[in-house]
Short mmCIF file of C-alpha atoms in Angstrom, two decimals:
data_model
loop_
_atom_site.label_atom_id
_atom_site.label_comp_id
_atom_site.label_asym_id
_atom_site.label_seq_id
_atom_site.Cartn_x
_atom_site.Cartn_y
_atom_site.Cartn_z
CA UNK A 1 137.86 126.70 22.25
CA UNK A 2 134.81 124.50 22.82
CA UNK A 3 136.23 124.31 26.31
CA UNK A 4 136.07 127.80 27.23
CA UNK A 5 132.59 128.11 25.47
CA UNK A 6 131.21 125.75 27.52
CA UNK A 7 132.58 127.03 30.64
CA UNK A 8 130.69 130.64 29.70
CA UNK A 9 127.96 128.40 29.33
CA UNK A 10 128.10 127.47 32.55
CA UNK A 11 128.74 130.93 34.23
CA UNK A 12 126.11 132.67 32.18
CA UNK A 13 123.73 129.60 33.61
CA UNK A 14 124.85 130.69 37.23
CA UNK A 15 124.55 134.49 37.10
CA UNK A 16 120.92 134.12 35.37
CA UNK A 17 119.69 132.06 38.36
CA UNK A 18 120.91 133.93 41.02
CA UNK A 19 118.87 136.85 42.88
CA UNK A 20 121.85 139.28 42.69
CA UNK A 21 119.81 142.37 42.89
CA UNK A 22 117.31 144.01 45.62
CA UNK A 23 114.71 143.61 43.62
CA UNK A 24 111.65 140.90 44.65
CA UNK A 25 110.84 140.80 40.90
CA UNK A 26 111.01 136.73 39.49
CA UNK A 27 114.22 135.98 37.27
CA UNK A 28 112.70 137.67 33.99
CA UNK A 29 112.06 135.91 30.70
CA UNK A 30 115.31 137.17 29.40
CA UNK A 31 117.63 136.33 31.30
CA UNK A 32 116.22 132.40 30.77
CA UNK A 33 116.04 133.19 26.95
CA UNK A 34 119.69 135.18 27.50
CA UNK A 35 121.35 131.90 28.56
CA UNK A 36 118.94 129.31 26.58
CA UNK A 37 120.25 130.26 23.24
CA UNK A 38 123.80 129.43 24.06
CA UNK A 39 123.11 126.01 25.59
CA UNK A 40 121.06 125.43 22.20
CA UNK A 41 123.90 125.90 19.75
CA UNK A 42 126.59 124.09 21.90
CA UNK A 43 124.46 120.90 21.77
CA UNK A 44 123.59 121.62 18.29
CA UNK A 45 126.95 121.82 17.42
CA UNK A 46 127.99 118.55 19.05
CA UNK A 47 125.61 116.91 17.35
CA UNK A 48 123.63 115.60 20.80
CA UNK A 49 120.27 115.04 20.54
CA UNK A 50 117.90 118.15 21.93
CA UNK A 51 115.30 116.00 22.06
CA UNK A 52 116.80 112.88 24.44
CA UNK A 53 114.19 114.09 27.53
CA UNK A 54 111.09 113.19 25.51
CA UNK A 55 108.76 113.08 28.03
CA UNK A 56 109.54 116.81 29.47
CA UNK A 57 108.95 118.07 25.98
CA UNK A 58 105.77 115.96 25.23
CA UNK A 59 104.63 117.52 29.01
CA UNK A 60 105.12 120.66 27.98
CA UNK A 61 103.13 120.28 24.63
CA UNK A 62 100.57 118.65 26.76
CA UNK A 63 100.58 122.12 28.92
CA UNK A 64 100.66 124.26 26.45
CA UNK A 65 97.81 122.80 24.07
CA UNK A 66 95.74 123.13 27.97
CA UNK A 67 96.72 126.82 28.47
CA UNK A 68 95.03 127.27 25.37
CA UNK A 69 91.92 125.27 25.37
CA UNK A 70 91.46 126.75 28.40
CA UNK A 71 91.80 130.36 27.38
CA UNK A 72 94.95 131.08 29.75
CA UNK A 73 97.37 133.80 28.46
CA UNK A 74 100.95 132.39 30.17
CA UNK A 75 102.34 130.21 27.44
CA UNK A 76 105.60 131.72 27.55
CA UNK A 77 106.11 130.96 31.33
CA UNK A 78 105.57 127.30 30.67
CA UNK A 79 107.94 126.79 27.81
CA UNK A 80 110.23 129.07 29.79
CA UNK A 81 109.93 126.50 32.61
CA UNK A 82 109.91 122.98 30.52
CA UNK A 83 112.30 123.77 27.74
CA UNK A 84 115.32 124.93 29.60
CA UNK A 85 115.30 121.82 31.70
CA UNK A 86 115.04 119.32 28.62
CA UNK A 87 118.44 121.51 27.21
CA UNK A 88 120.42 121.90 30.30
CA UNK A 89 120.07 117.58 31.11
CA UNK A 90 121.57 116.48 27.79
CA UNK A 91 124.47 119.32 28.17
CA UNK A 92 125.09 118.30 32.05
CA UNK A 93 125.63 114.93 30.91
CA UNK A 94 127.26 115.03 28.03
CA UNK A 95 129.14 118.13 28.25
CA UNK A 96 129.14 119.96 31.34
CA UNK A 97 129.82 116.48 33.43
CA UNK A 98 133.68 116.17 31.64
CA UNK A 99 135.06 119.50 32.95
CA UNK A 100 137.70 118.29 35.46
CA UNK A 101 136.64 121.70 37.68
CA UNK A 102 133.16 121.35 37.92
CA UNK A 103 132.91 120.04 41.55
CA UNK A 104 135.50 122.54 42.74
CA UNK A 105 133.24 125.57 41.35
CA UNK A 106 129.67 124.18 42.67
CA UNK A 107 132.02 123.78 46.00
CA UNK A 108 132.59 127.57 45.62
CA UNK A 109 129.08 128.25 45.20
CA UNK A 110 127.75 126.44 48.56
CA UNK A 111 130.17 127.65 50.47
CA UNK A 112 130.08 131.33 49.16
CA UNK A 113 126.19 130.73 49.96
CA UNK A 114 126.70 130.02 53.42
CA UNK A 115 129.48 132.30 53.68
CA UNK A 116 127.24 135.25 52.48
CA UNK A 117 124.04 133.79 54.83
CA UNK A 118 126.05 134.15 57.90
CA UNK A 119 127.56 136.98 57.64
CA UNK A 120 123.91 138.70 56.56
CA UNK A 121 122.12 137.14 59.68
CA UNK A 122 125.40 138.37 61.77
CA UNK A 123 125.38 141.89 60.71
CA UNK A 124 121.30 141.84 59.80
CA UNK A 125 121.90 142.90 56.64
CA UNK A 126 120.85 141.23 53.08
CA UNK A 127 123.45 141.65 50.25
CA UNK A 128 121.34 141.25 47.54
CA UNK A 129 117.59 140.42 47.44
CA UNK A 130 115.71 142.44 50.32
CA UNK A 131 113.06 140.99 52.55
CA UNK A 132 111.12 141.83 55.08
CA UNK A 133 109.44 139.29 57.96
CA UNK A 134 107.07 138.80 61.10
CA UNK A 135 108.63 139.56 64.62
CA UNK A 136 111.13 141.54 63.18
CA UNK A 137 112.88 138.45 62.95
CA UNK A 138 115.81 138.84 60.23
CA UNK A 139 116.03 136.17 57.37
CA UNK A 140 119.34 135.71 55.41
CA UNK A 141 118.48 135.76 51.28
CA UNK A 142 122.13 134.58 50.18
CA UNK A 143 122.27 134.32 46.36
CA UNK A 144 118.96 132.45 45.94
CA UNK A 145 116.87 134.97 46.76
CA UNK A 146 113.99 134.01 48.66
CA UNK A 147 114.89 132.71 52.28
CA UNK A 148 112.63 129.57 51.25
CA UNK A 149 114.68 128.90 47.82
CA UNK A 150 117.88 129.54 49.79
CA UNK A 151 117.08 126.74 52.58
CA UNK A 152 115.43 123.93 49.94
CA UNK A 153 118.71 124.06 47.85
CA UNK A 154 121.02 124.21 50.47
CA UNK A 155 119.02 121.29 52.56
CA UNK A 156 119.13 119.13 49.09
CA UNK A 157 122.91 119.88 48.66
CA UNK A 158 123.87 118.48 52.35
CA UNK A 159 121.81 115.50 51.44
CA UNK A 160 123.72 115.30 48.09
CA UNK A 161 127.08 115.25 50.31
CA UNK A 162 125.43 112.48 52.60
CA UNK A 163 124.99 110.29 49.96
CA UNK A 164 128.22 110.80 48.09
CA UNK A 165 131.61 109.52 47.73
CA UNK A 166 133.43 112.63 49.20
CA UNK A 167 135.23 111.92 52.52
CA UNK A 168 133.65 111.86 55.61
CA UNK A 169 135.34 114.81 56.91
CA UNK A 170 135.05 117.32 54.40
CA UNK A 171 131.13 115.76 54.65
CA UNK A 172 130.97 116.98 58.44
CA UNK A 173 132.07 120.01 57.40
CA UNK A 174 129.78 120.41 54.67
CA UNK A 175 126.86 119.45 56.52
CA UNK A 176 127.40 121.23 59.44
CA UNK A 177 128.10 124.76 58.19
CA UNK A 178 125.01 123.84 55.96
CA UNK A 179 122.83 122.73 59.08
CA UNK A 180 123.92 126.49 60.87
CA UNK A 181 123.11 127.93 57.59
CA UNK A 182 119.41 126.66 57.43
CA UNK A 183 118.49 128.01 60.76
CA UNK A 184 119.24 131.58 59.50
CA UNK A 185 116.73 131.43 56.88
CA UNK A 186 113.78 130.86 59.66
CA UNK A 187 112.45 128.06 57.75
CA UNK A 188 111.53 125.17 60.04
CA UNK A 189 109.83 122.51 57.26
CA UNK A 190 113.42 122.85 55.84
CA UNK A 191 115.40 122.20 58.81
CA UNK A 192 112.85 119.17 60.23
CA UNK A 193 112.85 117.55 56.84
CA UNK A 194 116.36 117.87 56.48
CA UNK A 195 116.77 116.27 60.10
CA UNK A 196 114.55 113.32 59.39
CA UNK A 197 115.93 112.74 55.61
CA UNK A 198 119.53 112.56 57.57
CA UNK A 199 118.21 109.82 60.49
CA UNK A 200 116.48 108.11 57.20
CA UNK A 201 119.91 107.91 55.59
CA UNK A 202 122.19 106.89 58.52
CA UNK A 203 119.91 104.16 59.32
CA UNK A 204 119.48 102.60 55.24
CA UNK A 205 123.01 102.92 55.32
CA UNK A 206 123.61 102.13 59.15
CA UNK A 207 126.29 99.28 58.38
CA UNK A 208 128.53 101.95 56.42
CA UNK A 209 127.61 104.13 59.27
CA UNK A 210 128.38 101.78 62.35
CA UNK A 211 131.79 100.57 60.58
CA UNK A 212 133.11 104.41 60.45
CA UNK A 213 131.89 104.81 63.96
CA UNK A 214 133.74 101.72 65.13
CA UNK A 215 137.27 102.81 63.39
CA UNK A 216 137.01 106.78 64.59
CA UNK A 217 134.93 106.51 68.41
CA UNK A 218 135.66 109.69 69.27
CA UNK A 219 133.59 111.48 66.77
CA UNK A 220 130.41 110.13 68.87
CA UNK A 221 131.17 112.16 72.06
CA UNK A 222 132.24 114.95 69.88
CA UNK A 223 128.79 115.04 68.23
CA UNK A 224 127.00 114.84 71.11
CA UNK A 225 128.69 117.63 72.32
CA UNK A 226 128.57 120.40 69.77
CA UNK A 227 124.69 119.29 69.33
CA UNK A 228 124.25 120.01 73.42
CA UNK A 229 126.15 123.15 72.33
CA UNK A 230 124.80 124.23 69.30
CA UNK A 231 121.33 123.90 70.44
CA UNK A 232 121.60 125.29 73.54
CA UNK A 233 122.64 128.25 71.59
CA UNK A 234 119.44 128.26 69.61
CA UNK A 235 117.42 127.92 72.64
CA UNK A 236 118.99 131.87 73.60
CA UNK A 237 119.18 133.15 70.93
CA UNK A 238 116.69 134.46 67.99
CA UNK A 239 118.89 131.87 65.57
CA UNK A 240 116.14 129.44 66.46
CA UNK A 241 113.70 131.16 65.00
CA UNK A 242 109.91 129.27 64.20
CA UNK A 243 111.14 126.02 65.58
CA UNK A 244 111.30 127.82 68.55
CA UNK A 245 109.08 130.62 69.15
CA UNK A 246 106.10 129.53 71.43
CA UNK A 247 103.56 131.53 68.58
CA UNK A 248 105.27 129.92 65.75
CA UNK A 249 105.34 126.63 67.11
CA UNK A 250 100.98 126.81 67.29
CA UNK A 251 101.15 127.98 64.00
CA UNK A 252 100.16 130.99 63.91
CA UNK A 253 102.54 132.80 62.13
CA UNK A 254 101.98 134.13 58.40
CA UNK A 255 104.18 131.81 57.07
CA UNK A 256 101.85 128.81 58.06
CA UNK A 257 98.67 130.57 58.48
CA UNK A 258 99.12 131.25 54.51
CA UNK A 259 100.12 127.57 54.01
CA UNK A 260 96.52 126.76 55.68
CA UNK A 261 94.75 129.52 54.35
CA UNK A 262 95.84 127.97 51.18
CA UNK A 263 94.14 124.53 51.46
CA UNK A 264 91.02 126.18 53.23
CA UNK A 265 91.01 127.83 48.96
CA UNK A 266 90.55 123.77 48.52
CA UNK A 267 87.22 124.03 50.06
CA UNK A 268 85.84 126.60 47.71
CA UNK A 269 87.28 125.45 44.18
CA UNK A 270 84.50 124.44 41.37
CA UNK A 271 84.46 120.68 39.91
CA UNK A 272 86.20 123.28 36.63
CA UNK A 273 88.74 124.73 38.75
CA UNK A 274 89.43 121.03 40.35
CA UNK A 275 90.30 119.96 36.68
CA UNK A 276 91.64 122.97 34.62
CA UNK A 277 93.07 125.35 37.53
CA UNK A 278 92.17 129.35 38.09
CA UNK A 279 91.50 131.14 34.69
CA UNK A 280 93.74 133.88 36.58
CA UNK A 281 95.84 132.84 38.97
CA UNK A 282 97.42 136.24 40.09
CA UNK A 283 93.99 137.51 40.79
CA UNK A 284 93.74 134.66 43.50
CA UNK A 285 96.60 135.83 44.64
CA UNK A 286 95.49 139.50 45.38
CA UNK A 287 92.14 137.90 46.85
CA UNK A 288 94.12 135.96 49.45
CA UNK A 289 95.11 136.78 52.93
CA UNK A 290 98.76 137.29 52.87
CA UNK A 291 98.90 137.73 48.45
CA UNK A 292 101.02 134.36 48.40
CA UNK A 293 100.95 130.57 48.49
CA UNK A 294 104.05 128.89 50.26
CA UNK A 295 102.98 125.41 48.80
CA UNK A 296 105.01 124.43 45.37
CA UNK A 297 102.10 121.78 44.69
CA UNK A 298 98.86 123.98 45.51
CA UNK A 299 100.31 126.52 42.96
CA UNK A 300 100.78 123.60 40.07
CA UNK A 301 96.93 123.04 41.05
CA UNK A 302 95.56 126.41 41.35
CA UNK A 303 97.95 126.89 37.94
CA UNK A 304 97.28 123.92 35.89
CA UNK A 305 94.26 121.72 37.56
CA UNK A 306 94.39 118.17 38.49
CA UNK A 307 94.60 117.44 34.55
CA UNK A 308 97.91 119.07 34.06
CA UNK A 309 99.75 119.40 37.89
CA UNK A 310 99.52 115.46 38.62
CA UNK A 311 101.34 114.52 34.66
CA UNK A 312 103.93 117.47 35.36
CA UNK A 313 104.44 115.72 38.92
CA UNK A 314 104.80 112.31 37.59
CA UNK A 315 107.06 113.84 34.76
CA UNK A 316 109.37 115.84 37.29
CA UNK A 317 109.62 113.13 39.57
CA UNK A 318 109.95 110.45 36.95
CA UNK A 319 113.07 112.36 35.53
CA UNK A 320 114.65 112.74 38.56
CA UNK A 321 114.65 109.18 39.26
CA UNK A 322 115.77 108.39 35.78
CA UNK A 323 119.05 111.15 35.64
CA UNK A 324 120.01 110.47 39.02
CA UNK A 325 120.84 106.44 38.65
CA UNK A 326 124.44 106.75 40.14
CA UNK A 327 122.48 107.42 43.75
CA UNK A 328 121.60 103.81 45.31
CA UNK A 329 117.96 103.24 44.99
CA UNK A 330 116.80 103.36 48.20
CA UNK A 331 118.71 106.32 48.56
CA UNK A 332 117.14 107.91 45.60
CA UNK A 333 114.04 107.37 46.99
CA UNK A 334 115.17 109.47 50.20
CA UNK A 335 116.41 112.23 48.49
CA UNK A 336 113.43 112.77 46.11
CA UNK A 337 110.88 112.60 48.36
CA UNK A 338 112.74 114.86 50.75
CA UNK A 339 113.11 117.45 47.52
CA UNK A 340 109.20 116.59 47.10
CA UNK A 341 108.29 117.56 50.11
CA UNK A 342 110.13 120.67 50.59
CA UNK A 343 108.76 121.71 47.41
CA UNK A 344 104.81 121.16 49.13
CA UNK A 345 105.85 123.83 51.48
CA UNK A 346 107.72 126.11 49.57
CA UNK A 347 106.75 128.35 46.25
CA UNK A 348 110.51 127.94 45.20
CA UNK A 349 109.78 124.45 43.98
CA UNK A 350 107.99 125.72 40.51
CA UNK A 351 110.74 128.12 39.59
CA UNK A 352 113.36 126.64 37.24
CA UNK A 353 116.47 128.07 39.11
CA UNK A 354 115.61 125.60 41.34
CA UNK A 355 115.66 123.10 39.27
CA UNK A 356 118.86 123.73 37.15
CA UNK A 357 120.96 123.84 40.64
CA UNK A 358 119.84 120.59 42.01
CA UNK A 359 120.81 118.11 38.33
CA UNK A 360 123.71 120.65 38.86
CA UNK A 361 124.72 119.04 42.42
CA UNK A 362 123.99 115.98 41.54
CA UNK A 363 126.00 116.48 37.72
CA UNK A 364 128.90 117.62 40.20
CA UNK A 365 129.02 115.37 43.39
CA UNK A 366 128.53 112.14 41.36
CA UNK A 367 129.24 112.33 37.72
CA UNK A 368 132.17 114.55 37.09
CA UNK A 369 134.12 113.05 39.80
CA UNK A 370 135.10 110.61 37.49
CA UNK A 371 137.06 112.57 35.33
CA UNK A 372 139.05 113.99 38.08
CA UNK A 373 142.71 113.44 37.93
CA UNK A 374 143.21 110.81 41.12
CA UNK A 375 146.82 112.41 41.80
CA UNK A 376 145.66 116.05 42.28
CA UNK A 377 145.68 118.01 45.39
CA UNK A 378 142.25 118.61 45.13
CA UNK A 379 141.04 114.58 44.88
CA UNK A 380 143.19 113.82 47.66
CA UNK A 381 141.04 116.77 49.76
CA UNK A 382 137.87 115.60 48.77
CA UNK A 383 138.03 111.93 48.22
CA UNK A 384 140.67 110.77 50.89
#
């Protein structure tokens, strides 16, 4: 019974942090609340301690007691944001992190990503969330809404499959149909992170790298191949997108004039605003340019103030580090950064969704593994 509680756990967690509707409106309250309550009395009733992430909850005090001294009305989206991710990391790794399917379903969720991100770009039409871009340029949305929260989780899943224990082939695969995936969201700081996290990661691990190479040589001319191929492709077609469009490229495109326009708010903020953040945040929005701000950090400043953003970035960061200890550490250090910096160009990196699915990769491609049956059919596909 416990088993198939947890497992509607699980689901509910999925369908709440999905964009499965048209609508551009942010993954409301309830739905967080809707699956939060749940969570709460499964690890209550296993007796596991709700409070084993100290540091998240004493952040969240910390933001809290700030919103108020400070005269700011949004308590509700901070414990919204803080809370669920101090629940869901005690009941990925005590709970969730035992169920024997758990890598097969998150396998079923990338791929169904990518599946559904192709098909939109081929037939220019978004299946759930709607959006609308520059140039006329179409953007897939997938599941994830956003094309921006679409390309940072699928970029930090192919790293994920880099660095695990998954064989190399069904890692090709993933990686690949993840790579063509990115380039139909039109977001370059994705794709040229994900790039440079990759070379990072082949050359820390280059004697692992070089031994595979050695044993199977004809994946090297096949590479090189399909990347002459593949990119010659983006070169004539629209696929390319920002990386290359000659107007894009000198930045002058919304996306990155907002990302500038946003610092160039830098020059204007108060020694108060420096500290404490905007009083009203969505009124700097409508006073903007473009009405948004593709920069994860710059909206933790502009929200919270250097007093609050740089403890919730230590805090975030420092967890990470902590819950992910299977990864090597040098590895670790790759693939945080990497999320880090994605999350400095993107707005996706303050919403929880995001958040929940990346411990959820990681809970899947390195912890349950190990309670996976090593005689199944589906071991032997991924791990042989």
């Amino acid at each position: 019974m416990i088993k198939i509680y947890c497992f509607f756990c699980f689901f509910l967690m999925i369908l709440t942090n999905c964009y499965l509707t048209a609508s551009e409106v942010e993954i409301s309250m309830f739905s967080k609340v809707a699956v939060l309550i749940p969570i709460l009395l499964l690890l209550l009733y296993t007796k596991i301690d709700l409070f084993l992430y100290k540091n998240i909850w004493w952040v969240m005090i910390y933001v809290c007691v700030l919103q108020i001294v400070t005269d700011k009305r949004n308590l509700g989206e901070h414990i919204l944001f803080f809370a669920p991710i101090a629940l869901y990391l005690p009941y990925y790794k005590f709970i969730l992190v035992k169920q024997k399917s758990l890598l097969f379903y998150i396998l079923i969720i990338y791929l169904l990503e990518c599946s559904i991100c192709i098909w939109e770009y081929q037939s220019h039409t978004n299946l759930f969330y709607q959006i609308s871009d520059e140039y006329q340029r179409f953007r897939s949305t997938g599941i994830w809404g956003h094309p921006l929260n679409n390309a940072m989780l699928v970029s930090v899943f192919m790293l994920f499959v880099l660095l695990s224990k998954i064989s190399t082939k069904l890692k090709f695969i993933l990686f690949a149909l993840g790579f063509y995936t990115l380039f139909s969201f039109n977001a370059r700081a994705s794709i040229v992170m994900t790039l440079f996290s990759s070379f990072i990661c082949f050359i820390i691990n280059r004697k692992r790298t070089i031994y595979y190479l050695r044993k199977h040589l004809y994946i090297i001319p096949v590479i090189i191949i399909l990347s002459i191929i593949f990119f010659s492709y983006l070169n004539n077609s629209d696929l390319g997108g920002k990386l290359f469009d000659s107007e894009s490229r000198n930045l002058q495109d919304n996306s990155a004039q907002a990302r500038l326009g946003a610092l160039m708010i830098l020059n204007n903020l108060t020694f108060e605003e420096w500290l404490f953040g905007f009083k009203a945040y969505e009124v700097l929005l409508k006073n903007t340019e473009f009405g948004f701000i593709e920069s994860g950090t710059l909206i933790m400043l502009f929200k919270y103030g250097l007093v609050a953003a740089i403890p919730v970035l230590f805090i975030l960061f420092k967890t990470l580090f902590v819950f992910m200890r299977d990864i090597e550490v040098k590895n670790r250090w790759i693939l945080i950064i990497h999320i880090f910096v994605i999350g400095s160009t993107s707005p996706s990196f303050v919403n929880l969704f995001i958040w929940v699915f990346i411990y959820l990769f990681y809970t899947a491609l390195f912890l349950s593994t190990q309670y996976i049956s090593k005689k199944s059919r589906f071991y032997k596909l991924c791990f042989q």
